[in-house]
Coordinates of C-alpha atoms and ligand atoms in Angstrom, one line a residue:
M1 CA 6.2 42.5 24.7
N2 CA 7.7 45.1 22.3
A3 CA 9.1 44.3 18.9
E4 CA 12.2 46.0 17.5
K5 CA 11.0 47.8 14.4
K6 CA 14.3 47.5 12.5
I7 CA 14.8 44.2 10.8
Q8 CA 18.3 42.8 11.2
H9 CA 19.6 41.4 7.9
T10 CA 22.2 38.7 7.8
D11 CA 23.6 36.2 5.4
F12 CA 23.8 33.3 7.8
L13 CA 21.7 32.9 11.0
V14 CA 23.0 30.2 13.3
I15 CA 20.7 29.2 16.1
G16 CA 22.7 27.5 18.9
S17 CA 26.3 27.5 20.1
G18 CA 27.2 23.9 20.8
I19 CA 29.6 21.9 18.7
A20 CA 27.3 21.9 15.7
G21 CA 26.4 25.6 15.7
L22 CA 29.9 26.9 16.5
S23 CA 31.7 24.7 14.0
F24 CA 29.2 25.7 11.3
A25 CA 29.6 29.4 12.1
L26 CA 33.4 29.2 12.1
K27 CA 33.7 27.3 8.8
T28 CA 31.1 29.6 7.2
A29 CA 33.0 32.7 8.4
I30 CA 36.2 31.3 6.9
Q31 CA 34.6 30.2 3.6
F32 CA 32.6 33.4 3.1
P33 CA 34.8 36.2 4.6
K34 CA 32.6 38.9 3.2
A35 CA 29.4 37.5 4.5
R36 CA 27.8 38.3 7.9
V37 CA 27.3 35.4 10.2
V38 CA 25.0 35.9 13.2
I39 CA 24.9 33.4 16.1
V40 CA 22.0 33.6 18.6
T41 CA 22.1 31.4 21.7
K42 CA 19.5 31.3 24.4
N43 CA 21.8 31.4 27.5
E44 CA 25.5 31.9 28.2
K45 CA 27.6 31.3 25.1
N46 CA 29.0 28.0 26.3
E47 CA 25.8 26.6 27.9
C48 CA 24.9 23.5 25.9
N49 CA 25.0 19.7 26.0
T50 CA 28.4 19.9 24.3
K51 CA 29.9 21.5 27.4
Y52 CA 29.0 18.4 29.5
A53 CA 30.2 15.7 27.1
Q54 CA 32.6 13.4 29.0
G55 CA 33.7 10.3 27.1
G56 CA 34.9 11.9 23.9
I57 CA 34.7 11.6 20.1
A58 CA 34.8 8.3 18.2
T59 CA 37.1 8.1 15.2
V60 CA 39.3 5.6 13.5
W61 CA 42.6 7.2 14.3
D62 CA 45.1 4.3 14.2
K63 CA 44.5 2.2 11.1
T64 CA 47.0 -0.4 12.2
V65 CA 44.6 -1.7 14.9
D66 CA 41.2 -0.3 13.7
S67 CA 39.4 0.2 10.5
F68 CA 36.5 2.2 9.0
E69 CA 34.7 -1.1 8.4
Q70 CA 34.7 -1.9 12.1
H71 CA 33.5 1.6 13.2
I72 CA 30.8 1.3 10.5
E73 CA 29.8 -2.1 11.7
D74 CA 29.6 -1.0 15.4
T75 CA 27.5 2.0 14.5
L76 CA 25.0 -0.1 12.4
R77 CA 24.8 -2.8 15.1
A78 CA 24.1 -0.2 17.9
G79 CA 21.5 1.4 15.6
D80 CA 19.7 -1.9 15.4
D81 CA 19.7 -2.1 11.6
I82 CA 17.8 1.1 10.9
C83 CA 20.7 3.5 10.3
D84 CA 21.1 4.8 6.8
E85 CA 24.2 2.8 5.8
E86 CA 25.4 5.4 3.3
V87 CA 25.3 8.1 5.9
V88 CA 27.1 5.9 8.4
K89 CA 29.9 5.3 5.9
M90 CA 30.1 8.9 5.0
V91 CA 30.4 10.1 8.7
V92 CA 32.9 7.4 9.7
K93 CA 35.2 8.1 6.7
N94 CA 35.1 11.8 7.3
A95 CA 35.8 11.6 11.0
P96 CA 39.6 11.7 11.0
A97 CA 39.7 14.8 8.8
R98 CA 37.1 16.6 11.0
L99 CA 39.0 15.6 14.2
Q100 CA 42.3 16.9 12.7
E101 CA 40.5 20.2 12.0
L102 CA 39.3 20.4 15.7
I103 CA 42.9 19.7 16.7
N104 CA 44.1 22.5 14.4
W105 CA 41.7 24.9 16.0
G106 CA 43.3 24.1 19.4
A107 CA 41.2 21.4 20.9
Q108 CA 43.5 19.2 23.0
F109 CA 43.1 15.4 23.4
D110 CA 45.0 13.3 25.9
K111 CA 48.2 11.6 24.7
L112 CA 50.2 8.7 25.9
K113 CA 53.8 8.9 27.0
D114 CA 55.0 8.1 23.4
G115 CA 53.1 11.1 22.0
S116 CA 50.3 9.1 20.4
Y117 CA 46.7 9.8 21.3
S118 CA 45.2 7.9 24.2
L119 CA 42.2 6.1 22.7
G120 CA 39.3 5.1 25.1
R121 CA 36.7 2.4 24.7
E122 CA 32.9 2.7 25.3
G123 CA 29.9 0.5 25.0
G124 CA 29.2 -1.0 21.6
H125 CA 32.7 -0.3 20.2
S126 CA 34.8 -3.2 19.2
Q127 CA 38.0 -1.2 19.4
D128 CA 39.6 1.6 21.5
R129 CA 38.8 4.6 19.3
I130 CA 37.6 7.5 21.5
L131 CA 39.7 10.6 21.5
H132 CA 39.1 12.4 24.8
H133 CA 40.3 15.2 27.0
K134 CA 40.3 13.6 30.5
D135 CA 36.5 13.2 31.3
I136 CA 35.6 16.8 30.1
T137 CA 36.0 16.4 26.4
G138 CA 33.0 18.6 25.5
A139 CA 34.2 21.5 27.7
E140 CA 37.5 21.4 25.9
I141 CA 36.0 21.4 22.5
E142 CA 33.6 24.2 23.4
R143 CA 36.5 26.2 24.7
A144 CA 38.5 25.8 21.6
L145 CA 35.6 26.6 19.2
L146 CA 34.6 29.6 21.2
E147 CA 38.1 31.0 21.1
Q148 CA 38.2 30.6 17.3
V149 CA 34.7 32.1 16.8
E150 CA 35.5 35.2 19.0
Q151 CA 38.4 36.0 16.6
K152 CA 36.3 36.1 13.5
E153 CA 35.3 39.7 12.6
N154 CA 32.4 38.6 10.4
I155 CA 30.7 36.8 13.2
D156 CA 28.2 38.6 15.5
F157 CA 27.5 36.6 18.6
Y158 CA 24.3 37.3 20.6
D159 CA 24.0 35.4 23.9
F160 CA 20.7 35.4 25.9
H161 CA 18.9 35.6 22.6
Y162 CA 16.1 33.0 22.4
S163 CA 14.8 31.9 19.0
I164 CA 11.0 31.8 19.2
D165 CA 10.0 30.7 15.7
L166 CA 11.3 30.3 12.2
I167 CA 10.1 32.7 9.6
T168 CA 8.6 31.1 6.4
E169 CA 5.8 32.0 3.9
H170 CA 3.4 31.6 6.9
Q171 CA 4.5 35.0 8.1
V172 CA 5.7 36.5 4.9
K173 CA 2.6 35.7 2.8
K174 CA 0.4 35.5 5.8
K175 CA -1.0 32.1 4.7
Q176 CA -1.5 28.7 6.3
I177 CA 1.2 26.3 5.1
K178 CA 0.7 22.6 4.7
R179 CA 3.4 20.0 5.4
L180 CA 5.0 18.8 2.1
E181 CA 4.3 22.1 0.5
K182 CA 7.3 24.0 -0.9
I183 CA 8.4 26.1 2.0
T184 CA 11.4 28.5 2.4
C185 CA 13.0 29.7 5.6
F186 CA 13.7 33.5 5.8
G187 CA 15.2 33.7 9.3
A188 CA 13.8 33.7 12.8
Y189 CA 12.0 35.8 15.5
V190 CA 14.3 36.1 18.5
L191 CA 13.7 37.3 22.0
D192 CA 16.4 39.5 23.4
V193 CA 16.1 38.1 26.9
K194 CA 17.8 41.0 28.7
K195 CA 16.0 43.8 26.9
N196 CA 12.8 41.9 26.7
I197 CA 12.2 42.8 23.0
V198 CA 11.6 40.6 20.0
K199 CA 14.0 41.1 17.1
T200 CA 13.4 40.0 13.6
F201 CA 16.4 38.4 11.9
S202 CA 16.0 38.1 8.2
S203 CA 18.6 35.7 6.7
K204 CA 19.5 34.1 3.4
V205 CA 20.5 30.8 5.2
T206 CA 19.4 29.6 8.6
M207 CA 21.2 26.8 10.5
L208 CA 19.3 25.1 13.3
A209 CA 21.7 23.7 15.8
T210 CA 19.6 23.8 19.0
G211 CA 20.5 20.4 20.4
G212 CA 18.2 17.9 22.2
N213 CA 15.2 17.8 24.5
G214 CA 16.2 15.9 27.7
Q215 CA 14.1 18.3 29.8
V216 CA 10.9 16.4 28.8
Y217 CA 12.0 13.8 31.4
N218 CA 12.3 14.0 35.2
T219 CA 15.7 12.4 35.2
T220 CA 18.1 13.5 32.5
T221 CA 21.8 14.2 32.0
N222 CA 20.9 17.2 29.8
P223 CA 21.2 20.8 31.1
V224 CA 18.1 22.9 31.5
I225 CA 18.5 24.5 28.1
A226 CA 17.7 21.2 26.4
T227 CA 14.0 21.8 25.8
G228 CA 13.6 20.6 22.2
D229 CA 13.1 24.2 20.8
G230 CA 14.6 23.4 17.4
I231 CA 12.5 20.3 16.8
A232 CA 9.4 22.1 17.9
M233 CA 10.2 25.2 15.8
A234 CA 10.9 23.2 12.7
Y235 CA 7.8 21.1 13.3
R236 CA 5.6 24.2 13.6
A237 CA 7.2 25.5 10.4
K238 CA 6.1 22.2 8.8
A239 CA 9.6 20.6 8.3
E240 CA 9.8 16.9 8.2
V241 CA 10.6 15.3 11.6
S242 CA 11.1 11.6 12.3
E243 CA 12.4 8.8 14.6
V244 CA 11.9 10.9 17.7
E245 CA 10.6 7.8 19.6
F246 CA 14.2 6.6 19.8
I247 CA 15.2 8.1 23.1
Q248 CA 18.5 7.1 24.5
F249 CA 18.7 6.5 28.3
H250 CA 22.3 6.4 29.6
P251 CA 22.7 3.4 31.9
T252 CA 24.9 5.1 34.5
A253 CA 23.9 8.4 35.8
L254 CA 25.0 9.0 39.4
F255 CA 22.1 8.2 41.7
N256 CA 22.0 11.3 43.9
P257 CA 18.4 12.3 44.7
G258 CA 17.8 16.0 44.5
E259 CA 20.6 16.7 42.0
Y260 CA 19.2 18.0 38.7
P261 CA 20.3 17.4 36.0
A262 CA 21.8 14.0 36.8
F263 CA 25.6 13.9 36.9
L264 CA 26.9 11.4 34.4
I265 CA 29.3 8.6 35.2
S266 CA 30.9 8.2 31.7
E267 CA 30.6 5.0 29.8
A268 CA 34.3 5.3 29.4
V269 CA 34.5 4.2 33.1
R270 CA 33.0 0.8 32.0
G271 CA 35.4 1.0 29.1
E272 CA 38.2 0.9 31.7
G273 CA 36.7 -2.2 33.2
A274 CA 34.1 -1.0 35.8
I275 CA 31.5 -3.6 36.6
L276 CA 27.8 -3.3 37.3
R277 CA 26.6 -5.0 40.5
D278 CA 23.2 -5.3 42.2
F279 CA 22.5 -4.5 45.9
N280 CA 23.9 -8.0 46.8
G281 CA 27.1 -7.3 45.0
N282 CA 26.3 -9.7 42.1
R283 CA 27.2 -9.1 38.5
F284 CA 24.1 -9.3 36.3
M285 CA 25.0 -8.2 32.7
K286 CA 25.8 -11.7 31.5
K287 CA 22.1 -12.5 31.6
Y288 CA 21.5 -9.8 29.0
D289 CA 24.4 -9.7 26.5
E290 CA 27.6 -11.5 25.9
R291 CA 29.4 -8.1 25.8
E292 CA 28.2 -7.6 29.4
E293 CA 29.0 -4.0 30.7
L294 CA 30.1 -3.0 27.2
A295 CA 26.9 -3.9 25.3
S296 CA 25.3 -0.9 23.6
R297 CA 23.5 1.6 25.8
D298 CA 19.9 0.6 25.1
I299 CA 20.7 -3.0 26.2
V300 CA 22.5 -2.0 29.4
A301 CA 19.9 0.6 30.4
R302 CA 17.1 -1.9 29.8
A303 CA 19.0 -4.5 31.8
I304 CA 19.4 -2.1 34.8
D305 CA 15.8 -1.1 34.5
N306 CA 14.7 -4.7 34.6
E307 CA 16.9 -5.5 37.6
L308 CA 15.5 -2.5 39.5
K309 CA 11.9 -3.4 38.7
M310 CA 12.5 -7.0 39.9
S311 CA 14.4 -6.0 43.1
G312 CA 12.6 -2.8 44.0
D313 CA 16.0 -1.2 44.7
P314 CA 16.5 2.4 43.8
H315 CA 19.8 1.9 41.9
V316 CA 22.5 -0.5 41.1
Y317 CA 26.2 -0.1 41.7
L318 CA 29.3 0.6 39.5
D319 CA 32.3 -1.1 40.9
C320 CA 35.7 0.5 40.1
T321 CA 37.6 -0.8 43.1
H322 CA 39.8 -3.0 40.9
I323 CA 40.9 -0.2 38.6
A324 CA 44.3 1.3 39.4
Y325 CA 43.4 4.5 41.3
D326 CA 46.1 6.6 39.6
E327 CA 44.9 5.7 36.2
F328 CA 41.3 6.3 37.2
N329 CA 42.1 9.7 38.6
K330 CA 44.1 10.6 35.5
H331 CA 41.4 9.8 33.0
F332 CA 38.4 10.7 35.2
P333 CA 39.4 13.6 37.5
N334 CA 36.0 15.2 37.3
I335 CA 34.1 12.1 38.1
N336 CA 36.5 11.2 40.9
E337 CA 36.2 14.7 42.4
K338 CA 32.4 14.5 42.2
C339 CA 32.4 11.1 44.0
L340 CA 34.8 12.3 46.7
S341 CA 32.5 15.3 47.3
L342 CA 29.7 12.9 48.1
G343 CA 32.0 10.7 50.3
I344 CA 32.4 8.0 47.7
D345 CA 36.0 6.7 47.6
V346 CA 36.2 4.6 44.4
R347 CA 39.1 2.6 45.8
K348 CA 36.7 1.0 48.3
D349 CA 33.1 2.2 47.6
Y350 CA 30.8 1.3 44.8
I351 CA 29.2 4.2 42.9
P352 CA 25.4 4.2 43.0
V353 CA 24.0 4.6 39.4
S354 CA 20.7 4.4 37.6
P355 CA 19.6 5.2 34.0
A356 CA 18.7 8.7 32.9
Q357 CA 17.4 10.2 29.7
H358 CA 20.5 11.2 27.7
Y359 CA 20.0 11.8 24.0
I360 CA 17.3 11.9 21.3
C361 CA 18.3 9.9 18.2
G362 CA 15.6 11.3 15.9
G363 CA 14.6 14.9 15.1
V364 CA 14.5 17.2 12.1
D365 CA 15.1 15.2 8.9
V366 CA 18.3 16.2 7.1
N367 CA 20.1 14.7 4.1
K368 CA 23.9 14.2 3.9
K369 CA 24.3 17.9 3.2
A370 CA 22.5 18.9 6.4
K371 CA 19.5 20.2 4.3
T372 CA 16.1 20.0 5.9
S373 CA 12.9 19.7 3.9
I374 CA 12.5 23.5 4.1
K375 CA 14.5 25.5 1.5
N376 CA 17.5 27.4 3.0
L377 CA 17.0 25.8 6.4
Y378 CA 19.9 23.6 7.4
A379 CA 20.2 21.7 10.6
C380 CA 23.0 19.7 12.3
G381 CA 23.8 18.0 15.6
E382 CA 21.4 16.5 18.1
V383 CA 18.4 18.4 16.8
T384 CA 18.5 16.3 13.6
R385 CA 17.6 12.8 12.4
S386 CA 20.4 12.3 9.9
G387 CA 20.3 8.5 9.6
L388 CA 23.6 8.0 11.5
H389 CA 22.1 6.7 14.7
G390 CA 19.1 4.6 13.7
A391 CA 17.3 3.3 16.8
N392 CA 20.2 3.9 19.2
R393 CA 23.3 6.1 18.9
L394 CA 26.7 4.5 19.3
A395 CA 28.6 6.1 22.2
S396 CA 30.7 9.2 21.2
N397 CA 29.2 9.4 17.7
S398 CA 27.2 12.5 18.6
L399 CA 29.9 15.2 18.8
L400 CA 31.2 13.6 15.6
E401 CA 27.9 14.0 13.8
G402 CA 27.8 17.7 14.7
I403 CA 31.2 18.5 13.1
V404 CA 30.7 16.3 10.0
F405 CA 27.3 17.7 9.1
A406 CA 28.4 21.3 9.8
H407 CA 31.2 20.7 7.4
N408 CA 28.9 19.2 4.7
A409 CA 26.5 22.1 5.0
V410 CA 29.3 24.6 4.3
E411 CA 30.5 22.5 1.4
N412 CA 27.0 22.5 -0.1
L413 CA 26.6 26.2 0.5
S414 CA 29.9 27.0 -1.2
K415 CA 28.1 25.8 -4.4
R416 CA 24.8 27.5 -3.9
F417 CA 25.1 30.5 -1.5
H418 CA 25.7 33.0 -4.4
K419 CA 22.3 32.0 -5.9
I420 CA 20.3 32.8 -2.7
N421 CA 18.6 36.2 -2.7
R422 CA 18.1 38.4 0.3
P423 CA 14.6 37.8 1.7
T424 CA 12.1 40.6 1.1
N425 CA 8.8 41.4 2.7
V426 CA 9.8 39.8 6.0
P427 CA 7.4 41.3 8.6
V428 CA 8.6 42.4 12.0
W429 CA 7.3 40.5 15.0
N430 CA 3.6 41.1 15.6
D431 CA 3.4 42.5 19.1
S432 CA -0.3 43.3 19.1
G433 CA -2.7 41.4 21.3
I434 CA -4.3 41.5 24.7
V435 CA -2.0 40.4 27.5
K436 CA -3.6 39.5 30.9
N437 CA -0.5 38.0 32.4
M438 CA -1.4 34.7 34.0
E439 CA 0.4 33.5 37.1
K440 CA 3.9 32.2 36.3
I441 CA 3.4 29.3 38.7
L442 CA 1.1 27.7 36.1
I443 CA 4.1 27.4 33.8
T444 CA 6.1 25.6 36.5
H445 CA 3.2 23.2 37.2
D446 CA 2.8 22.4 33.6
R447 CA 6.5 21.9 33.0
N448 CA 6.7 19.4 35.9
E449 CA 3.6 17.7 34.6
V450 CA 5.2 17.1 31.2
K451 CA 8.2 15.5 32.8
T452 CA 6.1 13.3 35.0
I453 CA 3.9 12.1 32.2
M454 CA 6.9 11.3 30.0
S455 CA 8.8 9.6 32.8
N456 CA 5.9 7.5 33.9
Y457 CA 4.5 6.5 30.5
V458 CA 7.0 7.1 27.7
G459 CA 10.2 5.9 29.4
I460 CA 12.6 3.0 28.9
V461 CA 9.7 0.5 28.7
R462 CA 6.4 1.7 27.1
S463 CA 3.1 0.0 26.4
N464 CA -0.1 0.8 24.4
E465 CA -2.0 1.8 27.6
R466 CA 0.8 4.0 28.9
L467 CA 1.1 5.8 25.5
L468 CA -2.6 6.4 25.4
R469 CA -2.5 7.9 28.8
A470 CA 0.4 10.1 27.9
E471 CA -1.4 11.3 24.7
R472 CA -4.6 12.2 26.6
R473 CA -2.8 14.1 29.2
L474 CA -0.5 15.9 26.8
K475 CA -3.5 17.0 24.8
G476 CA -4.9 18.6 27.9
L477 CA -1.7 20.4 28.6
Y478 CA -1.5 21.5 25.0
E479 CA -4.8 23.3 25.3
D480 CA -3.9 24.9 28.6
N481 CA -0.6 26.1 27.2
K482 CA -2.3 27.5 24.1
R483 CA -4.5 29.7 26.4
L484 CA -1.4 30.7 28.4
Y485 CA 0.5 31.5 25.3
D486 CA -2.3 33.6 23.8
H487 CA -2.9 35.6 27.0
S488 CA 0.5 36.0 28.8
E489 CA 3.5 38.1 28.2
L490 CA 6.0 36.2 26.1
S491 CA 8.8 34.7 28.1
V492 CA 11.5 32.0 27.7
D493 CA 9.7 29.8 30.2
L494 CA 6.5 30.0 28.3
C495 CA 8.1 29.3 24.9
E496 CA 10.1 26.4 26.4
L497 CA 7.0 24.9 27.9
R498 CA 5.3 25.1 24.5
N499 CA 8.2 23.3 22.9
L500 CA 8.4 20.7 25.6
I501 CA 4.8 19.9 25.1
T502 CA 5.2 19.7 21.4
T503 CA 8.3 17.4 21.5
A504 CA 6.7 15.2 24.2
Y505 CA 3.6 14.8 22.1
L506 CA 5.7 14.0 19.0
I507 CA 7.7 11.3 20.9
T508 CA 4.4 9.8 22.1
Q509 CA 2.8 9.8 18.7
F510 CA 5.9 8.3 17.0
S511 CA 6.0 5.7 19.7
K512 CA 2.3 4.8 19.1
N513 CA 3.1 4.3 15.4
R514 CA 6.2 2.1 15.9
K515 CA 5.2 -1.5 15.5
E516 CA 8.5 -3.2 16.3
N517 CA 10.9 -3.0 19.2
K518 CA 14.1 -1.5 18.0
G519 CA 17.1 0.0 19.9
G520 CA 16.0 2.7 22.3
F521 CA 12.3 2.0 21.6
Y522 CA 10.7 -0.8 23.6
S523 CA 7.1 -1.6 24.2
A524 CA 6.0 -4.4 26.5
D525 CA 3.1 -5.0 24.1
L526 CA 5.4 -5.8 21.2
V527 CA 7.5 -8.5 22.8
Ligands
LIG601 P1 24.2 21.5 22.1 O1 25.6 21.3 22.4 O2 23.2 21.1 23.1 O3 23.9 23.0 21.7 C1 22.6 23.5 21.5 C2 22.7 25.0 21.5 O4 21.5 25.6 21.1 C3 22.9 25.6 22.9 O5 23.9 26.7 22.8 C4 21.6 26.2 23.3 O6 21.6 27.2 24.2 C5 21.1 26.6 22.0 N1 19.6 26.7 21.9 C6 18.7 25.8 22.1 N2 17.5 26.3 21.9 C7 17.6 27.6 21.5 C8 16.7 28.6 21.2 N3 15.4 28.5 21.2 N4 17.2 29.8 20.8 C9 18.6 30.1 20.8 N5 19.5 29.1 21.2 C10 19.0 27.9 21.5 N6 28.3 12.9 22.9 C11 29.5 12.4 22.4 O7 29.6 12.2 21.2 N7 30.5 12.1 23.3 C12 30.3 12.2 24.6 O8 31.3 12.0 25.4 C13 29.1 12.7 25.1 N8 28.9 12.9 26.5 C14 27.8 13.5 26.9 C15 27.6 13.8 28.3 C16 26.5 14.5 28.7 C17 26.4 14.7 30.2 C18 25.5 14.9 27.8 C19 24.3 15.6 28.3 C20 25.7 14.6 26.5 C21 26.8 13.9 26.0 N9 27.0 13.6 24.7 C22 28.1 13.1 24.2 C23 26.0 14.1 23.7 C24 26.5 15.3 23.1 O9 27.1 16.1 24.1 C25 25.4 16.2 22.4 O10 24.6 15.3 21.6 C26 26.1 17.2 21.5 O11 26.9 18.0 22.3 C27 25.0 18.0 20.8 O12 25.6 19.1 20.2 P2 24.7 20.2 19.5 O13 25.6 21.3 19.1 O14 23.8 19.6 18.6 O15 23.8 20.8 20.7
LIG602 C1 29.6 9.1 28.1 O1 30.7 9.6 28.4 O2 29.3 8.1 28.7 C2 28.7 9.8 27.2 C3 29.2 9.4 25.8 C4 28.1 9.7 24.8 O3 27.0 10.2 25.1 O4 28.4 9.4 23.6

């Protein structure tokens, strides 16, 4: 692997181009017109979790029927009492202004005939408050943001650029860093995937917006890019990371063996009145929660998991047959088309569904200003633990979190950016070392093994024994991966595997340390 000898200097380095990264880059470019903003993203510009978001964004839009207090209360309740209440209040109160900004940037949300916004409902919400664009809200937001970003002359956008590691004193002063020590971020080493060279980006400010890590599980709604790179990079750089044991499983992914990632049947479909039924056609949610199908996601996913374990059936059903077809098709054209492509006519057929990993509630610790524990390293979006979600994220609060924290980061930087010096003595990537080139198939085997371990032992229901097994096996994989990493040519696959193992291990460790069942964390030994 060759290293580019010239260092690329920039003012802002943004890693990731989902809602969090793009909105931060855009706002930064506007706030600091003379500064250079670089975005690096590992795949195509628009490939990210954001692009697949269906249901929409939660916000209190119509104060005649809704209130901040209710959105706050719903978020706290879904988070099972371990959200940071001050953060929840801040995000909810900021939401309308951030949504208006998205609208001003060209994102379109569905309207009713009278011109007012059509507000959807999802699990855990006591009011209709989800702004949406049909059932492809994320794709619409991503489109609008990309259009804006492409127009900014002070943004340089590099696709197929994979961030390998953050640069801190560890590389600059060549010393081992301890957690809790004062650490500064000076940029990142980035693999130009097409040219196969490692570039060194030295930056005054680095924004980590790399999204989640659904790929540690066999069944997930997340695209293949969601490999936990940001959490692992930050952890290696000794940033504080927490609450990663709170994994959210979405109750209703389409059951379609062989399809990967799993196609989502939006919670908004239950918001429109769809009903969960077992193989015998019986409703079962009443046994688990008075809100039935509209209980929060952790409750519905666990209920389905329990039903499946008791019955031995591979999936349950979502019954939409009573919903007016025209309305269904208008709000959910993408889901309808998918069902039709599989021969499912929602007017008469039930949709087979089962839970799938969907979201990680914890991650890199940030404060309200999106600052991590490392100086000049900010983070926002799914990669973070911000205090908003607690033990279980409320539906449609994730896109919102991305734009609110991106905004707060820019506000904070408007006060301190002028004081940040350009980093010096940043070394270029060290490309020395012996490379034997191990068989690539070993990487594939290990990646599959991580997914199997996590799905079998660190899933919806955990136990002490399962966690111990996961820990032992992940330790073995870690050792094997270290040998591979030291002796093979650097590649995206190899780096992703390293990050998958790290985040899987962190989820397992944090699960072992959690002594109470909360939200998305459930151990059979703690009942
Ligand atoms: P992402 O959008 O995932 O972006 C991460 C970016 O980082 C990508 O561009 C990726 O390529 C890049 N990246 C990652 N690692 C590297 C690296 N090493 N180097 C360079 N680049 C890197 N939330 C809601 O609020 N409402 C919804 O309706 C909703 N529906 C959803 C439906 C689906 C199917 C899924 C999967 C998620 C849904 N979510 C929803 C969750 C929400 O989409 C995500 O949490 C949110 O989009 C995360 O945004 P982000 O910008 O933090 O990360
Ligand atoms: C969905 O549409 O069900 C996903 C919403 C979310 O993840 O918030």
